[in-house]
mmCIF file of C-alpha atoms and ligand atoms in Angstrom:
data_model
loop_
_atom_site.group_PDB
_atom_site.id
_atom_site.type_symbol
_atom_site.label_atom_id
_atom_site.label_comp_id
_atom_site.label_asym_id
_atom_site.label_seq_id
_atom_site.Cartn_x
_atom_site.Cartn_y
_atom_site.Cartn_z
ATOM 1 C CA UNK A 1 16.111 86.406 -44.366
ATOM 2 C CA UNK A 2 18.292 84.251 -46.525
ATOM 3 C CA UNK A 3 20.548 86.184 -48.829
ATOM 4 C CA UNK A 4 23.214 85.235 -51.317
ATOM 5 C CA UNK A 5 26.407 84.107 -49.673
ATOM 6 C CA UNK A 6 27.961 87.472 -49.529
ATOM 7 C CA UNK A 7 25.947 89.832 -47.341
ATOM 8 C CA UNK A 8 28.956 89.882 -45.019
ATOM 9 C CA UNK A 9 30.942 91.405 -47.841
ATOM 10 C CA UNK A 10 28.707 94.469 -47.831
ATOM 11 C CA UNK A 11 27.814 94.420 -44.161
ATOM 12 C CA UNK A 12 30.760 94.694 -41.824
ATOM 13 C CA UNK A 13 32.076 91.314 -40.695
ATOM 14 C CA UNK A 14 31.588 91.201 -36.977
ATOM 15 C CA UNK A 15 33.342 87.997 -36.213
ATOM 16 C CA UNK A 16 35.871 86.379 -38.462
ATOM 17 C CA UNK A 17 37.983 83.248 -38.191
ATOM 18 C CA UNK A 18 41.043 82.929 -40.369
ATOM 19 C CA UNK A 19 42.524 79.449 -40.632
ATOM 20 C CA UNK A 20 41.822 78.771 -36.979
ATOM 21 C CA UNK A 21 43.613 75.778 -35.516
ATOM 22 C CA UNK A 22 43.085 74.230 -32.091
ATOM 23 C CA UNK A 23 45.132 71.302 -30.835
ATOM 24 C CA UNK A 24 44.919 69.138 -27.762
ATOM 25 C CA UNK A 25 47.757 67.019 -26.442
ATOM 26 C CA UNK A 26 46.045 64.192 -24.581
ATOM 27 C CA UNK A 27 49.324 62.283 -24.106
ATOM 28 C CA UNK A 28 51.430 65.290 -23.179
ATOM 29 C CA UNK A 29 53.466 67.566 -25.389
ATOM 30 C CA UNK A 30 55.693 64.710 -26.571
ATOM 31 C CA UNK A 31 52.676 62.631 -27.712
ATOM 32 C CA UNK A 32 50.803 63.329 -30.932
ATOM 33 C CA UNK A 33 48.534 66.328 -31.369
ATOM 34 C CA UNK A 34 44.780 65.962 -31.628
ATOM 35 C CA UNK A 35 43.781 68.608 -34.131
ATOM 36 C CA UNK A 36 40.218 69.449 -33.064
ATOM 37 C CA UNK A 37 39.867 72.477 -35.361
ATOM 38 C CA UNK A 38 41.873 72.530 -38.577
ATOM 39 C CA UNK A 39 42.251 75.718 -40.635
ATOM 40 C CA UNK A 40 38.650 76.801 -40.084
ATOM 41 C CA UNK A 41 37.764 80.090 -41.752
ATOM 42 C CA UNK A 42 34.404 81.815 -41.522
ATOM 43 C CA UNK A 43 32.753 85.203 -41.361
ATOM 44 C CA UNK A 44 29.587 86.272 -39.589
ATOM 45 C CA UNK A 45 28.156 89.712 -40.247
ATOM 46 C CA UNK A 46 26.090 91.930 -37.957
ATOM 47 C CA UNK A 47 22.598 90.569 -37.498
ATOM 48 C CA UNK A 48 23.466 87.365 -39.303
ATOM 49 C CA UNK A 49 23.082 83.817 -38.024
ATOM 50 C CA UNK A 50 25.564 81.154 -39.033
ATOM 51 C CA UNK A 51 24.635 77.596 -38.131
ATOM 52 C CA UNK A 52 27.442 75.110 -37.533
ATOM 53 C CA UNK A 53 26.548 71.473 -38.072
ATOM 54 C CA UNK A 54 28.447 68.195 -38.169
ATOM 55 C CA UNK A 55 28.494 64.934 -36.285
ATOM 56 C CA UNK A 56 29.695 64.486 -32.720
ATOM 57 C CA UNK A 57 33.441 65.097 -32.371
ATOM 58 C CA UNK A 58 33.768 67.258 -35.477
ATOM 59 C CA UNK A 59 35.090 70.223 -33.468
ATOM 60 C CA UNK A 60 32.044 72.509 -33.208
ATOM 61 C CA UNK A 61 32.259 73.142 -29.470
ATOM 62 C CA UNK A 62 36.028 73.482 -29.580
ATOM 63 C CA UNK A 63 35.756 76.162 -32.260
ATOM 64 C CA UNK A 64 33.199 77.999 -30.109
ATOM 65 C CA UNK A 65 35.397 77.713 -27.028
ATOM 66 C CA UNK A 66 38.342 79.117 -28.936
ATOM 67 C CA UNK A 67 36.251 82.154 -29.867
ATOM 68 C CA UNK A 68 35.311 82.861 -26.247
ATOM 69 C CA UNK A 69 38.879 82.167 -25.167
ATOM 70 C CA UNK A 70 38.451 79.058 -23.038
ATOM 71 C CA UNK A 71 40.763 76.889 -25.159
ATOM 72 C CA UNK A 72 44.098 78.120 -26.530
ATOM 73 C CA UNK A 73 44.486 78.852 -30.228
ATOM 74 C CA UNK A 74 47.352 76.966 -31.911
ATOM 75 C CA UNK A 75 47.218 78.839 -35.203
ATOM 76 C CA UNK A 76 45.263 81.301 -37.294
ATOM 77 C CA UNK A 77 43.334 84.271 -36.080
ATOM 78 C CA UNK A 78 40.032 85.365 -34.537
ATOM 79 C CA UNK A 79 38.859 88.896 -35.327
ATOM 80 C CA UNK A 80 36.066 90.882 -33.772
ATOM 81 C CA UNK A 81 34.887 93.946 -35.707
ATOM 82 C CA UNK A 82 38.076 93.906 -37.745
ATOM 83 C CA UNK A 83 40.488 93.565 -34.820
ATOM 84 C CA UNK A 84 42.430 90.482 -33.850
ATOM 85 C CA UNK A 85 41.461 89.419 -30.345
ATOM 86 C CA UNK A 86 44.786 87.706 -29.630
ATOM 87 C CA UNK A 87 46.865 89.718 -27.258
ATOM 88 C CA UNK A 88 44.032 91.945 -25.989
ATOM 89 C CA UNK A 89 44.586 92.982 -22.419
ATOM 90 C CA UNK A 90 42.905 94.870 -19.604
ATOM 91 C CA UNK A 91 39.936 96.989 -20.621
ATOM 92 C CA UNK A 92 39.919 95.827 -24.250
ATOM 93 C CA UNK A 93 39.855 92.201 -23.181
ATOM 94 C CA UNK A 94 36.976 92.934 -20.811
ATOM 95 C CA UNK A 95 35.062 94.647 -23.601
ATOM 96 C CA UNK A 96 35.644 91.762 -25.970
ATOM 97 C CA UNK A 97 34.384 89.320 -23.321
ATOM 98 C CA UNK A 98 31.313 91.435 -22.908
ATOM 99 C CA UNK A 99 30.682 91.528 -26.653
ATOM 100 C CA UNK A 100 30.917 87.757 -27.192
ATOM 101 C CA UNK A 101 28.678 85.601 -25.033
ATOM 102 C CA UNK A 102 28.106 81.885 -25.157
ATOM 103 C CA UNK A 103 25.442 79.467 -24.015
ATOM 104 C CA UNK A 104 26.926 76.043 -23.411
ATOM 105 C CA UNK A 105 25.682 72.552 -24.087
ATOM 106 C CA UNK A 106 25.516 71.825 -20.356
ATOM 107 C CA UNK A 107 24.497 75.008 -18.546
ATOM 108 C CA UNK A 108 24.551 73.511 -15.048
ATOM 109 C CA UNK A 109 28.315 73.035 -15.071
ATOM 110 C CA UNK A 110 28.799 76.766 -15.556
ATOM 111 C CA UNK A 111 26.573 77.787 -12.633
ATOM 112 C CA UNK A 112 27.656 78.129 -9.033
ATOM 113 C CA UNK A 113 25.092 75.988 -7.164
ATOM 114 C CA UNK A 114 25.410 78.125 -4.027
ATOM 115 C CA UNK A 115 24.284 81.296 -5.806
ATOM 116 C CA UNK A 116 20.733 82.477 -6.366
ATOM 117 C CA UNK A 117 19.584 83.346 -9.876
ATOM 118 C CA UNK A 118 19.742 87.038 -8.991
ATOM 119 C CA UNK A 119 23.525 86.678 -8.688
ATOM 120 C CA UNK A 120 24.006 84.118 -11.473
ATOM 121 C CA UNK A 121 22.060 86.011 -14.127
ATOM 122 C CA UNK A 122 23.145 89.404 -12.778
ATOM 123 C CA UNK A 123 26.847 88.569 -12.573
ATOM 124 C CA UNK A 124 27.754 89.974 -16.012
ATOM 125 C CA UNK A 125 26.103 93.254 -14.966
ATOM 126 C CA UNK A 126 28.144 93.329 -11.762
ATOM 127 C CA UNK A 127 31.368 92.849 -13.750
ATOM 128 C CA UNK A 128 30.601 95.014 -16.765
ATOM 129 C CA UNK A 129 28.142 97.720 -15.691
ATOM 130 C CA UNK A 130 27.811 100.365 -13.016
ATOM 131 C CA UNK A 131 24.279 99.415 -12.063
ATOM 132 C CA UNK A 132 23.561 99.153 -8.340
ATOM 133 C CA UNK A 133 22.159 96.048 -6.653
ATOM 134 C CA UNK A 134 18.536 97.079 -6.975
ATOM 135 C CA UNK A 135 18.807 98.020 -10.626
ATOM 136 C CA UNK A 136 20.622 94.772 -11.333
ATOM 137 C CA UNK A 137 17.863 92.805 -9.662
ATOM 138 C CA UNK A 138 15.131 94.472 -11.665
ATOM 139 C CA UNK A 139 17.090 93.830 -14.861
ATOM 140 C CA UNK A 140 17.478 90.152 -13.888
ATOM 141 C CA UNK A 141 13.746 89.915 -13.162
ATOM 142 C CA UNK A 142 12.925 91.406 -16.526
ATOM 143 C CA UNK A 143 15.219 88.967 -18.356
ATOM 144 C CA UNK A 144 13.843 85.968 -16.450
ATOM 145 C CA UNK A 145 10.396 86.896 -17.714
ATOM 146 C CA UNK A 146 11.708 87.340 -21.238
ATOM 147 C CA UNK A 147 13.037 83.767 -21.262
ATOM 148 C CA UNK A 148 9.779 82.414 -19.864
ATOM 149 C CA UNK A 149 10.593 82.163 -16.156
ATOM 150 C CA UNK A 150 9.161 84.430 -13.456
ATOM 151 C CA UNK A 151 10.598 87.431 -11.640
ATOM 152 C CA UNK A 152 10.189 85.587 -8.319
ATOM 153 C CA UNK A 153 12.638 82.929 -9.566
ATOM 154 C CA UNK A 154 15.472 85.389 -8.954
ATOM 155 C CA UNK A 155 15.476 84.243 -5.311
ATOM 156 C CA UNK A 156 15.854 80.568 -6.161
ATOM 157 C CA UNK A 157 18.901 78.324 -6.647
ATOM 158 C CA UNK A 158 19.812 76.403 -9.847
ATOM 159 C CA UNK A 159 18.968 72.981 -8.337
ATOM 160 C CA UNK A 160 15.328 74.067 -8.041
ATOM 161 C CA UNK A 161 14.987 74.065 -11.839
ATOM 162 C CA UNK A 162 14.701 71.451 -14.561
ATOM 163 C CA UNK A 163 17.335 71.051 -17.283
ATOM 164 C CA UNK A 164 15.288 73.068 -19.755
ATOM 165 C CA UNK A 165 14.700 75.841 -17.226
ATOM 166 C CA UNK A 166 18.425 75.997 -16.451
ATOM 167 C CA UNK A 167 19.070 76.433 -20.132
ATOM 168 C CA UNK A 168 16.746 79.457 -20.086
ATOM 169 C CA UNK A 169 18.667 80.811 -17.086
ATOM 170 C CA UNK A 170 21.927 80.464 -19.025
ATOM 171 C CA UNK A 171 20.373 82.263 -21.991
ATOM 172 C CA UNK A 172 19.147 85.105 -19.756
ATOM 173 C CA UNK A 173 22.664 85.502 -18.395
ATOM 174 C CA UNK A 174 24.200 85.433 -21.869
ATOM 175 C CA UNK A 175 21.925 88.112 -23.309
ATOM 176 C CA UNK A 176 21.632 90.432 -20.290
ATOM 177 C CA UNK A 177 24.506 92.558 -21.563
ATOM 178 C CA UNK A 178 23.090 92.672 -25.078
ATOM 179 C CA UNK A 179 26.225 91.176 -26.656
ATOM 180 C CA UNK A 180 27.130 91.726 -30.297
ATOM 181 C CA UNK A 181 27.929 88.040 -30.827
ATOM 182 C CA UNK A 182 26.003 85.198 -29.234
ATOM 183 C CA UNK A 183 27.263 81.643 -29.577
ATOM 184 C CA UNK A 184 24.746 78.924 -28.819
ATOM 185 C CA UNK A 185 26.202 75.470 -28.439
ATOM 186 C CA UNK A 186 23.269 73.046 -28.676
ATOM 187 C CA UNK A 187 21.450 75.481 -26.434
ATOM 188 C CA UNK A 188 18.000 74.313 -27.469
ATOM 189 C CA UNK A 189 18.535 70.561 -27.707
ATOM 190 C CA UNK A 190 17.258 69.806 -24.197
ATOM 191 C CA UNK A 191 14.154 71.970 -24.488
ATOM 192 C CA UNK A 192 10.638 70.975 -25.502
ATOM 193 C CA UNK A 193 9.334 72.349 -28.781
ATOM 194 C CA UNK A 194 7.217 75.120 -27.193
ATOM 195 C CA UNK A 195 10.155 76.413 -25.179
ATOM 196 C CA UNK A 196 12.434 76.096 -28.201
ATOM 197 C CA UNK A 197 10.066 78.299 -30.156
ATOM 198 C CA UNK A 198 9.923 80.878 -27.351
ATOM 199 C CA UNK A 199 13.702 81.066 -27.175
ATOM 200 C CA UNK A 200 14.017 81.228 -30.959
ATOM 201 C CA UNK A 201 11.564 84.140 -30.943
ATOM 202 C CA UNK A 202 13.742 85.828 -28.318
ATOM 203 C CA UNK A 203 16.800 85.310 -30.524
ATOM 204 C CA UNK A 204 14.992 86.699 -33.566
ATOM 205 C CA UNK A 205 14.093 89.788 -31.548
ATOM 206 C CA UNK A 206 17.704 90.265 -30.381
ATOM 207 C CA UNK A 207 18.970 89.732 -33.874
ATOM 208 C CA UNK A 208 16.676 92.380 -35.307
ATOM 209 C CA UNK A 209 16.818 94.900 -32.474
ATOM 210 C CA UNK A 210 20.523 94.692 -31.633
ATOM 211 C CA UNK A 211 21.897 93.371 -34.927
ATOM 212 C CA UNK A 212 23.382 90.585 -32.864
ATOM 213 C CA UNK A 213 25.442 88.053 -34.830
ATOM 214 C CA UNK A 214 24.833 84.448 -33.915
ATOM 215 C CA UNK A 215 26.816 81.267 -34.236
ATOM 216 C CA UNK A 216 24.269 78.568 -33.742
ATOM 217 C CA UNK A 217 25.623 75.058 -33.210
ATOM 218 C CA UNK A 218 22.838 72.546 -33.675
ATOM 219 C CA UNK A 219 22.000 68.945 -34.419
ATOM 220 C CA UNK A 220 18.436 69.689 -35.419
ATOM 221 C CA UNK A 221 18.707 70.524 -39.094
ATOM 222 C CA UNK A 222 15.067 71.571 -39.379
ATOM 223 C CA UNK A 223 15.674 74.332 -36.807
ATOM 224 C CA UNK A 224 18.846 75.332 -38.673
ATOM 225 C CA UNK A 225 16.958 75.593 -41.930
ATOM 226 C CA UNK A 226 14.341 77.912 -40.543
ATOM 227 C CA UNK A 227 16.457 79.985 -38.250
ATOM 228 C CA UNK A 228 19.897 80.482 -39.811
ATOM 229 C CA UNK A 229 21.003 82.582 -42.791
ATOM 230 C CA UNK A 230 24.056 80.519 -43.622
ATOM 231 C CA UNK A 231 25.413 77.162 -42.595
ATOM 232 C CA UNK A 232 28.915 75.751 -42.136
ATOM 233 C CA UNK A 233 29.356 71.976 -42.193
ATOM 234 C CA UNK A 234 32.229 70.587 -40.106
ATOM 235 C CA UNK A 235 33.916 67.245 -40.439
ATOM 236 C CA UNK A 236 36.930 66.194 -38.390
ATOM 237 C CA UNK A 237 37.904 69.757 -37.554
ATOM 238 C CA UNK A 238 37.451 71.150 -41.047
ATOM 239 C CA UNK A 239 34.702 73.243 -42.550
ATOM 240 C CA UNK A 240 33.986 71.112 -45.620
ATOM 241 C CA UNK A 241 31.124 73.195 -46.995
ATOM 242 C CA UNK A 242 29.438 76.500 -46.283
ATOM 243 C CA UNK A 243 26.834 78.659 -47.924
ATOM 244 C CA UNK A 244 23.367 80.173 -47.666
ATOM 245 C CA UNK A 245 20.976 77.811 -45.918
ATOM 246 C CA UNK A 246 18.652 77.397 -48.885
ATOM 247 C CA UNK A 247 21.492 76.576 -51.285
ATOM 248 C CA UNK A 248 23.149 74.085 -48.945
ATOM 249 C CA UNK A 249 19.883 72.315 -48.111
ATOM 250 C CA UNK A 250 18.551 72.273 -51.671
ATOM 251 C CA UNK A 251 21.805 71.651 -53.519
ATOM 252 C CA UNK A 252 24.452 70.259 -51.150
ATOM 253 C CA UNK A 253 27.760 69.763 -52.946
ATOM 254 C CA UNK A 254 30.096 67.995 -50.551
ATOM 255 C CA UNK A 255 29.474 64.229 -50.199
ATOM 256 C CA UNK A 256 29.503 64.653 -46.411
ATOM 257 C CA UNK A 257 26.835 67.366 -46.509
ATOM 258 C CA UNK A 258 24.737 65.141 -48.766
ATOM 259 C CA UNK A 259 25.061 62.251 -46.356
ATOM 260 C CA UNK A 260 24.288 64.458 -43.362
ATOM 261 C CA UNK A 261 21.140 65.783 -44.987
ATOM 262 C CA UNK A 262 20.156 62.266 -46.012
ATOM 263 C CA UNK A 263 19.966 61.222 -42.396
ATOM 264 C CA UNK A 264 17.111 63.714 -41.831
ATOM 265 C CA UNK A 265 13.636 62.319 -42.478
ATOM 266 C CA UNK A 266 11.801 64.156 -45.256
ATOM 267 C CA UNK A 267 8.014 64.325 -45.299
ATOM 268 C CA UNK A 268 7.832 63.971 -49.075
ATOM 269 C CA UNK A 269 7.646 60.261 -50.105
ATOM 270 C CA UNK A 270 9.119 60.756 -53.590
ATOM 271 C CA UNK A 271 12.114 62.657 -52.253
ATOM 272 C CA UNK A 272 12.540 60.033 -49.552
ATOM 273 C CA UNK A 273 12.684 57.364 -52.268
ATOM 274 C CA UNK A 274 15.141 59.401 -54.335
ATOM 275 C CA UNK A 275 17.375 59.723 -51.335
ATOM 276 C CA UNK A 276 17.343 56.012 -50.669
ATOM 277 C CA UNK A 277 18.343 55.423 -54.271
ATOM 278 C CA UNK A 278 21.260 57.812 -53.906
ATOM 279 C CA UNK A 279 22.598 55.699 -51.023
ATOM 280 C CA UNK A 280 24.727 58.479 -49.674
ATOM 281 C CA UNK A 281 24.365 57.757 -46.001
ATOM 282 C CA UNK A 282 27.499 57.825 -43.876
ATOM 283 C CA UNK A 283 29.047 54.475 -43.164
ATOM 284 C CA UNK A 284 31.618 53.715 -40.493
ATOM 285 C CA UNK A 285 32.886 55.772 -37.603
ATOM 286 C CA UNK A 286 34.428 59.226 -37.484
ATOM 287 C CA UNK A 287 38.197 58.542 -37.657
ATOM 288 C CA UNK A 288 40.309 59.568 -34.688
ATOM 289 C CA UNK A 289 41.575 63.144 -35.003
ATOM 290 C CA UNK A 290 44.894 61.789 -33.654
ATOM 291 C CA UNK A 291 45.848 59.741 -36.712
ATOM 292 C CA UNK A 292 45.385 61.926 -39.709
ATOM 293 C CA UNK A 293 45.709 60.296 -43.064
ATOM 294 C CA UNK A 294 46.849 62.425 -45.980
ATOM 295 C CA UNK A 295 44.385 64.071 -48.317
ATOM 296 C CA UNK A 296 40.716 64.804 -47.818
ATOM 297 C CA UNK A 297 39.481 64.217 -44.253
ATOM 298 C CA UNK A 298 36.287 62.548 -45.446
ATOM 299 C CA UNK A 299 37.992 60.186 -47.872
ATOM 300 C CA UNK A 300 37.894 57.060 -45.626
ATOM 301 C CA UNK A 301 34.083 57.192 -45.516
ATOM 302 C CA UNK A 302 33.310 58.910 -48.768
ATOM 303 C CA UNK A 303 31.151 56.853 -51.164
ATOM 304 C CA UNK A 304 32.618 58.573 -54.242
ATOM 305 C CA UNK A 305 36.290 58.994 -53.277
ATOM 306 C CA UNK A 306 38.876 58.613 -56.033
ATOM 307 C CA UNK A 307 42.632 58.054 -55.890
ATOM 308 C CA UNK A 308 43.478 61.756 -56.153
ATOM 309 C CA UNK A 309 41.566 62.422 -52.906
ATOM 310 C CA UNK A 310 44.621 61.075 -51.040
ATOM 311 C CA UNK A 311 46.927 63.663 -52.594
ATOM 312 C CA UNK A 312 46.282 66.685 -50.419
ATOM 313 C CA UNK A 313 43.569 68.739 -48.789
ATOM 314 C CA UNK A 314 41.020 69.665 -51.434
ATOM 315 C CA UNK A 315 40.753 73.429 -51.972
ATOM 316 C CA UNK A 316 37.503 75.334 -51.439
ATOM 317 C CA UNK A 317 35.580 75.466 -54.701
ATOM 318 C CA UNK A 318 33.066 78.294 -55.089
ATOM 319 C CA UNK A 319 29.571 76.972 -55.604
ATOM 320 C CA UNK A 320 26.850 78.509 -57.751
ATOM 321 C CA UNK A 321 24.196 79.932 -55.461
ATOM 322 C CA UNK A 322 26.729 80.872 -52.812
ATOM 323 C CA UNK A 323 29.419 79.477 -50.554
ATOM 324 C CA UNK A 324 32.007 76.806 -51.249
ATOM 325 C CA UNK A 325 32.746 73.116 -50.869
ATOM 326 C CA UNK A 326 36.142 71.524 -50.267
ATOM 327 C CA UNK A 327 35.868 68.541 -52.587
ATOM 328 C CA UNK A 328 37.839 67.534 -55.676
ATOM 329 C CA UNK A 329 34.658 66.268 -57.291
ATOM 330 C CA UNK A 330 32.942 69.634 -57.155
ATOM 331 C CA UNK A 331 33.319 72.218 -59.878
ATOM 332 C CA UNK A 332 34.381 72.302 -63.503
ATOM 333 C CA UNK A 333 37.969 71.191 -62.950
ATOM 334 C CA UNK A 334 37.222 67.930 -61.189
ATOM 335 C CA UNK A 335 39.167 64.927 -62.488
ATOM 336 C CA UNK A 336 37.414 63.164 -65.363
ATOM 337 C CA UNK A 337 34.687 65.786 -65.673
ATOM 338 C CA UNK A 338 32.752 65.925 -68.925
ATOM 339 C CA UNK A 339 30.920 68.882 -70.376
ATOM 340 C CA UNK A 340 27.519 67.144 -70.263
ATOM 341 C CA UNK A 341 27.994 66.056 -66.660
ATOM 342 C CA UNK A 342 26.104 68.490 -64.458
ATOM 343 C CA UNK A 343 28.344 68.026 -61.481
ATOM 344 C CA UNK A 344 25.960 65.925 -59.354
ATOM 345 C CA UNK A 345 27.599 63.083 -57.551
HETATM 346 N N1 ATP B 401 39.673 69.305 -23.494
HETATM 347 C C1 ATP B 401 39.922 68.390 -24.442
HETATM 348 N N2 ATP B 401 41.011 67.598 -24.370
HETATM 349 C C2 ATP B 401 41.276 66.681 -25.336
HETATM 350 N N3 ATP B 401 40.518 66.487 -26.421
HETATM 351 C C3 ATP B 401 39.404 67.232 -26.543
HETATM 352 C C4 ATP B 401 39.051 68.226 -25.567
HETATM 353 N N4 ATP B 401 37.892 68.830 -25.969
HETATM 354 C C5 ATP B 401 37.559 68.251 -27.135
HETATM 355 N N5 ATP B 401 38.458 67.290 -27.481
HETATM 356 C C6 ATP B 401 38.437 66.473 -28.715
HETATM 357 O O1 ATP B 401 38.317 67.366 -29.807
HETATM 358 C C7 ATP B 401 37.477 66.818 -30.811
HETATM 359 C C8 ATP B 401 36.330 67.763 -31.089
HETATM 360 O O2 ATP B 401 35.468 67.787 -29.964
HETATM 361 P P1 ATP B 401 34.245 68.793 -29.827
HETATM 362 O O3 ATP B 401 33.698 68.629 -28.455
HETATM 363 O O4 ATP B 401 34.670 70.133 -30.239
HETATM 364 O O5 ATP B 401 33.230 68.187 -30.894
HETATM 365 P P2 ATP B 401 31.721 68.597 -31.182
HETATM 366 O O6 ATP B 401 31.603 68.761 -32.650
HETATM 367 O O7 ATP B 401 31.317 69.732 -30.318
HETATM 368 O O8 ATP B 401 30.924 67.290 -30.759
HETATM 369 P P3 ATP B 401 29.445 67.157 -30.078
HETATM 370 O O9 ATP B 401 28.459 67.264 -31.219
HETATM 371 O O10 ATP B 401 29.467 65.776 -29.497
HETATM 372 O O11 ATP B 401 29.282 68.213 -29.061
HETATM 373 C C9 ATP B 401 37.046 65.446 -30.297
HETATM 374 O O12 ATP B 401 37.909 64.483 -30.848
HETATM 375 C C10 ATP B 401 37.227 65.566 -28.802
HETATM 376 O O13 ATP B 401 37.478 64.303 -28.237
HETATM 377 MG MG1 MG B 402 29.875 70.000 -28.829
#
C-alpha cells in the first residue's frame, strides 16, 4: 500500500490544504491570537490515507474542523478536487458537505439524544438523497450491521449504547453517503482491539471500493503504521514532517518526530536500548500557542537546537525516501555540516 511520497502527483489530489491558518481569540479580538493551525499544507489523493499525529494541543482537530467548515479559516486555502471550497454556496456547498464527512473524538456530543438511530444515522440521507422513509430505514439497518451493530438497533436511542458502540453509530452515519473524503478524529481510540480491527476493515473496504481519501488523526502509532500510506507530524500548529509511513517510521528526520516515535515501546530489545542511548525523548510542556517565540516552533524543547534555530521558521527540506522535514539540521545545507556526516542527529 505504501508508495513513494508522490502518488498524489500522479493521482488527482482530492483534498489539498495550502498554508492553512486557523486562529482563535480567547480574550476577544483585541487580545492576542492563538494560532492553532499555522501554514499547514498537505495533499491527500483518491484512495489514500494520510495519518496526522502529534501531541495533545498540536492543532489536529482544529485542522480537521476547518476542513469540514466548523471553524473559520484565517488564511490559506482548502481545495476539494481542485476547487477552493471557500465561498461555495447553495447546491455546491451542500455537495461539498456531502463529499467530506467526519467522525469526531466525542461522538455523543454530535447526536441528538431524543432521536432514534434510524433518524440519526439516516439524517444525511434525508438531507442529501431522495430516498423515502422505508428505503432510508433499510439503508440504515444495512450500515448498522456493517459497523457491527444490529438492524434492530435502529429503533433505539443513543443512551442505550456504550461509548464504543456510539462511535460505531457515528461511523455508520459518516459513511452512509459514501463520501469521497472521510476524516477520523481519534475515532478508534475508545474502542477495544477487536472492534478497532472491524472498523479498520470497513475503512479498508471503503478505501478500495470507493477510492475514499482518509485523514486519520490518531495517537496509536502502531495503527497508523499499518493503516496509513503517509503521515504528517504536527507540532504547535505546524506540520513539521511528512512522508510515506515506512520512511517516517524507519528514518524520521525531524527531532520532534524522533522523540514522538521514541515514546512508543518497541518489541525489539536492541532497538529499545539504542533508543535509550539516543535520549531523544521530549522534555517539558508544549508551549502556549498564544506566546510564539521567533524561529522554529520546537526549538524550546529540541535536544539539538542551535542558535540559528531562533532566526526564522525553518523551510521544508525534501527527504530521501519521500516527504520533507522542516528542520535546519536536516539536509546537505545544514549549518556546520560535513561531507562524512550522514545527517543523523
Ligand atoms: N474553540 C476554541 N477556542 C479557543 N482555543 C481553541 C479552540 N479549539 C482549540 N483551541 C486551541 O487550539 C489548540 C489546538 O487544539 P486542538 O484541539 O486542535 O489540538 P489537538 O491536536 O486536536 O489535541 P488533542 O490530541 O488533545 O485532541 C490548543 O491550544 C487548543 O487549546
Ligand atoms: Mg483533537
